CSV table of C-alpha atoms in Angstrom, one decimal:
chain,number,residue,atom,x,y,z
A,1,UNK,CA,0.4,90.7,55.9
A,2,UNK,CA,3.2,89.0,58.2
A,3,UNK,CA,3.7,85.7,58.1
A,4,UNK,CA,3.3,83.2,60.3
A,5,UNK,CA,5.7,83.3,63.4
A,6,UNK,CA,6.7,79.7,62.6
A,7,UNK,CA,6.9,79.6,58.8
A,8,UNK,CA,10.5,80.8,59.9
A,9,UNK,CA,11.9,78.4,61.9
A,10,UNK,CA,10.8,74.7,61.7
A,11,UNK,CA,9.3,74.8,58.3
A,12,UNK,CA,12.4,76.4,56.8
A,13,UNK,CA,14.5,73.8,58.0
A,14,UNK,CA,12.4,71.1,56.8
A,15,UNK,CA,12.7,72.1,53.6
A,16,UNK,CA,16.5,72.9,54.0
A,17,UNK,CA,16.6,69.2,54.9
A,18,UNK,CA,13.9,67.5,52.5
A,19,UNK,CA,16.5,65.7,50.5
A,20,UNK,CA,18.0,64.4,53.5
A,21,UNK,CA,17.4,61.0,54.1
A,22,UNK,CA,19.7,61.6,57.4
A,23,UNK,CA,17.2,63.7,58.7
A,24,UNK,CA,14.9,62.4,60.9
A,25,UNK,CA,11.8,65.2,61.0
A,26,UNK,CA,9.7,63.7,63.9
A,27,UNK,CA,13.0,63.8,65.9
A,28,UNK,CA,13.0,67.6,64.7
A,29,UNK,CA,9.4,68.5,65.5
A,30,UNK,CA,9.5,67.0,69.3
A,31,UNK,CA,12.7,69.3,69.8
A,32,UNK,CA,10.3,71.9,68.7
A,33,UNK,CA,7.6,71.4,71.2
A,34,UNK,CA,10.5,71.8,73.6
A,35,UNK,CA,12.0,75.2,72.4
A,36,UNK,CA,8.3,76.3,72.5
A,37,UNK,CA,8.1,76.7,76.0
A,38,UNK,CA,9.2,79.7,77.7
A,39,UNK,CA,10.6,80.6,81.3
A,40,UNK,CA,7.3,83.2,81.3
A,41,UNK,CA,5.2,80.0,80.8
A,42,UNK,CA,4.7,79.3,84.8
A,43,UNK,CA,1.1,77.6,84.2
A,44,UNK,CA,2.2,75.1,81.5
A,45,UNK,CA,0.9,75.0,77.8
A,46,UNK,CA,-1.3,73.0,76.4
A,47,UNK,CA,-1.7,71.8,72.9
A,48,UNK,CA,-3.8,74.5,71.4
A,49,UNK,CA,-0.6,76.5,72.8
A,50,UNK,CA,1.8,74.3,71.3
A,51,UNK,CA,0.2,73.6,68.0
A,52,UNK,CA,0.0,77.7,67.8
A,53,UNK,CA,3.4,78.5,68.5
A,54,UNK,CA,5.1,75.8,66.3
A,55,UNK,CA,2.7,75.5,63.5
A,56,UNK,CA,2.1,71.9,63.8
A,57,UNK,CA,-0.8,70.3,63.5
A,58,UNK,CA,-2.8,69.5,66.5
A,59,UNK,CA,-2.6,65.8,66.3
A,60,UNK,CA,0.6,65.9,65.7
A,61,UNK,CA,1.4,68.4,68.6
A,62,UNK,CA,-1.1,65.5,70.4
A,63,UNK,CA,1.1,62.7,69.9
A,64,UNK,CA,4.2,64.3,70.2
A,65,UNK,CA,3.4,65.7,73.7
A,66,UNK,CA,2.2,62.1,74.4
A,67,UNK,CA,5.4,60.5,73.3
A,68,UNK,CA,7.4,63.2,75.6
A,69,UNK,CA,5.1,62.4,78.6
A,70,UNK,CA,6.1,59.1,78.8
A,71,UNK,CA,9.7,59.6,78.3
A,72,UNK,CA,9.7,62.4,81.2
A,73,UNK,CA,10.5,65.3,79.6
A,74,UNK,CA,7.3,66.1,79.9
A,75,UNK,CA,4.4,66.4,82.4
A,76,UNK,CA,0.8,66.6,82.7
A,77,UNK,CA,-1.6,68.5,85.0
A,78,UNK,CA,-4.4,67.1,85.1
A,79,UNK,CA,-6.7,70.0,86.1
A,80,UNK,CA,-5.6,72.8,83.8
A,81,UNK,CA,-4.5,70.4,81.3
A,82,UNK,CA,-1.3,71.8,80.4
A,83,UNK,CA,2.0,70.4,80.5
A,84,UNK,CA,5.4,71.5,81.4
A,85,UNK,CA,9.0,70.6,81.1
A,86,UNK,CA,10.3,67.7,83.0
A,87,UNK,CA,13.1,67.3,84.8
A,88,UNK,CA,15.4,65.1,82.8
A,89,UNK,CA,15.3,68.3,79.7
A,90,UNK,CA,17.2,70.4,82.7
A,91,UNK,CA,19.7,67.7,82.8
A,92,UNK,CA,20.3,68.2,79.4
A,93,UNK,CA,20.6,71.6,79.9
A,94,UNK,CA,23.1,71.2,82.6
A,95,UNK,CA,25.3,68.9,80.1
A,96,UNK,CA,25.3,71.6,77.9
A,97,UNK,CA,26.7,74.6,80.5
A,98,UNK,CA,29.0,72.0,81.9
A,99,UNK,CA,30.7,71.3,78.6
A,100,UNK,CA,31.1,74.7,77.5
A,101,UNK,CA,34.7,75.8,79.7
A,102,UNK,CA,34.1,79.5,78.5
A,103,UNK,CA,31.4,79.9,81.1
A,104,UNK,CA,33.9,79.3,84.0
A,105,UNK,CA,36.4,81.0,82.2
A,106,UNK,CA,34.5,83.8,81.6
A,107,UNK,CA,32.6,84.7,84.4
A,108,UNK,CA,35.6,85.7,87.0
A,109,UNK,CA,36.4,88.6,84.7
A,110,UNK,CA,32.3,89.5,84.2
A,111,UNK,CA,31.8,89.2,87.9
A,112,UNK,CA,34.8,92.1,87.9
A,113,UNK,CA,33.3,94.0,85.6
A,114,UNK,CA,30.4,94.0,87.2
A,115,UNK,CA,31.2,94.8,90.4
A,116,UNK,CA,33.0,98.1,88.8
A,117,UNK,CA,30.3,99.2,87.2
A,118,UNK,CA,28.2,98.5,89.9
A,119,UNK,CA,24.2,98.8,90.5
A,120,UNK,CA,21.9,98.2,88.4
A,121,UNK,CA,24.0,96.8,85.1
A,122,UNK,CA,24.0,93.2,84.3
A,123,UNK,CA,26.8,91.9,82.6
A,124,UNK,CA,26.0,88.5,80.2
A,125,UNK,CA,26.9,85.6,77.8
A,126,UNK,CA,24.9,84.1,75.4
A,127,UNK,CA,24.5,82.3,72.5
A,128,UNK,CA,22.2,81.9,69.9
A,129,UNK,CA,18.9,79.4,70.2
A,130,UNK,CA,16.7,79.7,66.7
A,131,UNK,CA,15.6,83.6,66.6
A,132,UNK,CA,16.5,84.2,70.4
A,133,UNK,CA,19.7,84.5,72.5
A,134,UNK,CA,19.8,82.1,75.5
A,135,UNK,CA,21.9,83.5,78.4
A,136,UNK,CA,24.8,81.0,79.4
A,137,UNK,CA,26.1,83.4,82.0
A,138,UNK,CA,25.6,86.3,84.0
A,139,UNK,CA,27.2,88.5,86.5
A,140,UNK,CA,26.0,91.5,88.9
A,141,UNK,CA,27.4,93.7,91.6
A,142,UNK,CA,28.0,92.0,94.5
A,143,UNK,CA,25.7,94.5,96.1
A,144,UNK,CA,23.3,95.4,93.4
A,145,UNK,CA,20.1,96.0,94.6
A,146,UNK,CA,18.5,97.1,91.1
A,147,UNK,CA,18.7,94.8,88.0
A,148,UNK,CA,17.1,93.6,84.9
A,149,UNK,CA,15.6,90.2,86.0
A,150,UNK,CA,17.2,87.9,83.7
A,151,UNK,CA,19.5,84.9,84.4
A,152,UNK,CA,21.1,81.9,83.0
A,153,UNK,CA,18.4,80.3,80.5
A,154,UNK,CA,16.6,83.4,79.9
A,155,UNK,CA,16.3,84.3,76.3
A,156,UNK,CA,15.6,87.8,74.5
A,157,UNK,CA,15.5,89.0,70.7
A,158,UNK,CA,18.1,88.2,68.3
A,159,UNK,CA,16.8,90.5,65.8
A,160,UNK,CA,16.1,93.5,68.4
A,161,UNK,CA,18.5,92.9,71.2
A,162,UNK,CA,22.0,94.1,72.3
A,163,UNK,CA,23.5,91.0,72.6
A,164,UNK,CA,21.8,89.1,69.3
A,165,UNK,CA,22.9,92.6,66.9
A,166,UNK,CA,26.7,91.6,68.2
A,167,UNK,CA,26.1,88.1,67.7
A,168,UNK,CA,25.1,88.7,64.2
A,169,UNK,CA,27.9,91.0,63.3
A,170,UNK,CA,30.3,88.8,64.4
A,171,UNK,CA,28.8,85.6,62.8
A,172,UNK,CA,29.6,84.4,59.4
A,173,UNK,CA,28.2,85.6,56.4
A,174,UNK,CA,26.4,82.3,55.1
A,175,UNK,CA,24.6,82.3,58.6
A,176,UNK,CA,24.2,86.3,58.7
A,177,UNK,CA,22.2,85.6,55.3
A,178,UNK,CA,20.2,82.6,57.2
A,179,UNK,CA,19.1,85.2,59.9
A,180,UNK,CA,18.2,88.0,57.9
A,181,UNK,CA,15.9,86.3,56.2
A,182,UNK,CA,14.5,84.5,58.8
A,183,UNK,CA,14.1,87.7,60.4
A,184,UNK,CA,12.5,89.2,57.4
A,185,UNK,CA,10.0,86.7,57.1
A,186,UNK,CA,9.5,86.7,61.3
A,187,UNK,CA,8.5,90.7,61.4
A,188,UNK,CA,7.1,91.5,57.6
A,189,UNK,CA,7.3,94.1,55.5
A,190,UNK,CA,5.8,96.9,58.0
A,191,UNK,CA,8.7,96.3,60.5
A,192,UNK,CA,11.6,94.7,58.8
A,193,UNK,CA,13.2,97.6,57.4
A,194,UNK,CA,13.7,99.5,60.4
A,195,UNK,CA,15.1,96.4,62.0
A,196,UNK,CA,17.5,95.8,59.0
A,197,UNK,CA,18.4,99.1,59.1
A,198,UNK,CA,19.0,98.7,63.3
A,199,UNK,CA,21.4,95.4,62.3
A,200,UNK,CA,23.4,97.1,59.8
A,201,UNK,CA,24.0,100.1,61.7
A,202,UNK,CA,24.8,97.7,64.8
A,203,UNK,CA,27.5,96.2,62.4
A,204,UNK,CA,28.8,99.5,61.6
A,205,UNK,CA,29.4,100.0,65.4
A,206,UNK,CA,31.1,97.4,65.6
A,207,UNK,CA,33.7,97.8,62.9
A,208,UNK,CA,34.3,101.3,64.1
A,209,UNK,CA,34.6,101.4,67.6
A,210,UNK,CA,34.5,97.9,68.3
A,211,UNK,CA,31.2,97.7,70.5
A,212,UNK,CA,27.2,98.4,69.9
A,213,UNK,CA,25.5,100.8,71.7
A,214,UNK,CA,21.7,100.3,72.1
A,215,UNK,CA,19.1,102.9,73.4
A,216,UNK,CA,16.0,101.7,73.8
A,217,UNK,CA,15.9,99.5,71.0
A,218,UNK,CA,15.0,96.2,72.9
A,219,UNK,CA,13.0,97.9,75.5
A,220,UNK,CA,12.5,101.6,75.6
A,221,UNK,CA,13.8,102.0,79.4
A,222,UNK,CA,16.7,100.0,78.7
A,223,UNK,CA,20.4,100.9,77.6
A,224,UNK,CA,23.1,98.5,76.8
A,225,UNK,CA,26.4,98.2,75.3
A,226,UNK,CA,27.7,94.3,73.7
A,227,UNK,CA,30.3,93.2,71.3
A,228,UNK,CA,30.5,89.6,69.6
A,229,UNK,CA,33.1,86.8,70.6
A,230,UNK,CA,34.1,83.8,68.5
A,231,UNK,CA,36.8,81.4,70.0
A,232,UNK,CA,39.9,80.6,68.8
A,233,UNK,CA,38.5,77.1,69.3
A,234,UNK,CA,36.4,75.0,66.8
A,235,UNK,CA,34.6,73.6,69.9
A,236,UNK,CA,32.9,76.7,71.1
A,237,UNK,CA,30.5,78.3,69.0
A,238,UNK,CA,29.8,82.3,68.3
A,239,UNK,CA,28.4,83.6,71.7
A,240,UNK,CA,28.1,87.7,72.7
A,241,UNK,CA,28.6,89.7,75.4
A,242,UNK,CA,26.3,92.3,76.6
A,243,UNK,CA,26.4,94.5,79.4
A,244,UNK,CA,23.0,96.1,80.4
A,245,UNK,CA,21.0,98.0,83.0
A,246,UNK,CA,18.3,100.6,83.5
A,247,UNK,CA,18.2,103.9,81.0
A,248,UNK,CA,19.1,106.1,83.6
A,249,UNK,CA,22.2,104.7,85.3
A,250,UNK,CA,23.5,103.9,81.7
A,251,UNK,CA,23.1,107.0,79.2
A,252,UNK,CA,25.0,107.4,76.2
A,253,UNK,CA,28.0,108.9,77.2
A,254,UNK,CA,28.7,106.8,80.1
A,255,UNK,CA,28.6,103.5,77.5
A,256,UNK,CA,29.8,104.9,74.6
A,257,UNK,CA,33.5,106.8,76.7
A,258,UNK,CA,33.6,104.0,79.9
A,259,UNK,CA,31.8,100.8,79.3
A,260,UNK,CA,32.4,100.4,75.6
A,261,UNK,CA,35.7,100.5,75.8
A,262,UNK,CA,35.6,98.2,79.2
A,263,UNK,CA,33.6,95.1,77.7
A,264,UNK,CA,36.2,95.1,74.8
A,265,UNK,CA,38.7,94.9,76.8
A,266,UNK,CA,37.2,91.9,78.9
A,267,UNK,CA,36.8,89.9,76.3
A,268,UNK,CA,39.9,90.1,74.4
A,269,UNK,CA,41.2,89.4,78.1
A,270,UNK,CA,39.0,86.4,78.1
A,271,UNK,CA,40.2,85.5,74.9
A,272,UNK,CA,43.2,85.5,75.7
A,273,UNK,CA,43.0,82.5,78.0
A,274,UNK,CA,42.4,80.4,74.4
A,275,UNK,CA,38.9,79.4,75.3
């Protein structure tokens, strides 16, 4: 039987951090009931909602919710009884982009990239958030017409997608362990294996030809090619770059002998700006 969804995420590091007087778990919890909410969510959750996907306890999600309310980050509609994110949690989110100078670095030589590759393919940064990868940037053809509908803040799979399976091969190996088995205990016995098995082989990719190539594995009508990037620089953490689009206008041999071979090359050009 799987586990709970949340038994991976907050619990765990909870009791990495039992023996920490330093950390402070309520401070933990409320970031929770932040992460919970999703760009999908366009009606607001309520607590029931919250309680469920963080595996807190209802009067705990109750007062936490309360305390957020009142500080903004947070607010309440009154006839559905929900709540959404306030305003001053996109400021923070804007502090974060603003400080990270490999988004303006970066995005010149995606927009390129792109614009070569034209219709249809979506070329993006991100970075890891928990189990998911948040987009920090993304580029299209000027005069694409066709795209996946994802932007900056959206967040896919670590585990299944592209962009997380380059993420994790490029990572280190104390924090591959941390997200293998948080990704064991997230999909259970019945679907880890093949996911493992996914992971390594992206790996393998990776060493070998120095991109992944994934068909279909995040969703069936959708091809992509990615490769990890880590920074010369201590101040920027491990991000990945994915390049993606619609099965049809990317098939095997067109990522695998052009666009491979094209997002390496953009980011060791990227890199070589030392950001």
């Amino acid at each position: 039987m799987r586990k709970r969804t949340a038994d991976t995420a907050a619990e765990l590091t909870e009791n990495e951090h039992s023996g920490d007087r330093q950390f402070v778990t309520a401070l933990h919890r409320g970031l929770e009931i932040l992460r919970a909410f999703r760009p999908s969510d366009v009606n607001g959750l309520g607590n029931r909602e919250l309680a469920e996907r963080t595996n807190l306890p209802n009067s705990t999600v109750s007062r936490l919710t309360y305390t957020l309310l009142k500080l903004g980050y947070l607010s309440y509609d009154e006839g559905t009884g929900h709540y959404k994110m306030g305003v001053p949690v996109l400021s923070l989110g804007y502090a974060c982009l603003g400080g990270m100078k490999i988004r303006e670095t970066a995005q010149p030589f995606m927009q390129r990239l792109a614009d070569e590759c034209g219709d249809g393919v979506l070329v993006a940064l991100g970075g890891r958030d928990d189990n998911a990868m948040t987009y920090i940037a993304c580029a299209r053809a000027a005069q694409g017409m066709i795209s996946l509908q994802l932007n900056v803040g959206s967040r896919i799979s670590l585990a299944r997608s592209a962009m997380g399976r380059a993420y994790i091969a490029g990572t280190d190996e104390a924090e591959r362990k941390q997200i293998m088995d948080l990704t064991e205990d997230r999909y259970g016995p019945e679907d880890w294996p093949k996911i493992r098995d996914e992971i390594y082989e992206a790996q393998e990719q990776i060493r070998e030809q120095g991109f992944y190539v994934s068909l279909g594995k995040w969703q069936s009508d959708v091809h992509a090619v990615s490769v990890p990037y880590r920074s010369m620089h201590g101040d920027t953490p491990m991000l990945a770059f994915n390049l993606g689009g619609p099965a049809y206008i990317l098939p095997r041999e067109r990522l695998v002998g052009e666009l491979g071979p094209k997002l390496v090359e953009m980011r060791d050009n990227i890199a070589r700006t030392g950001v």
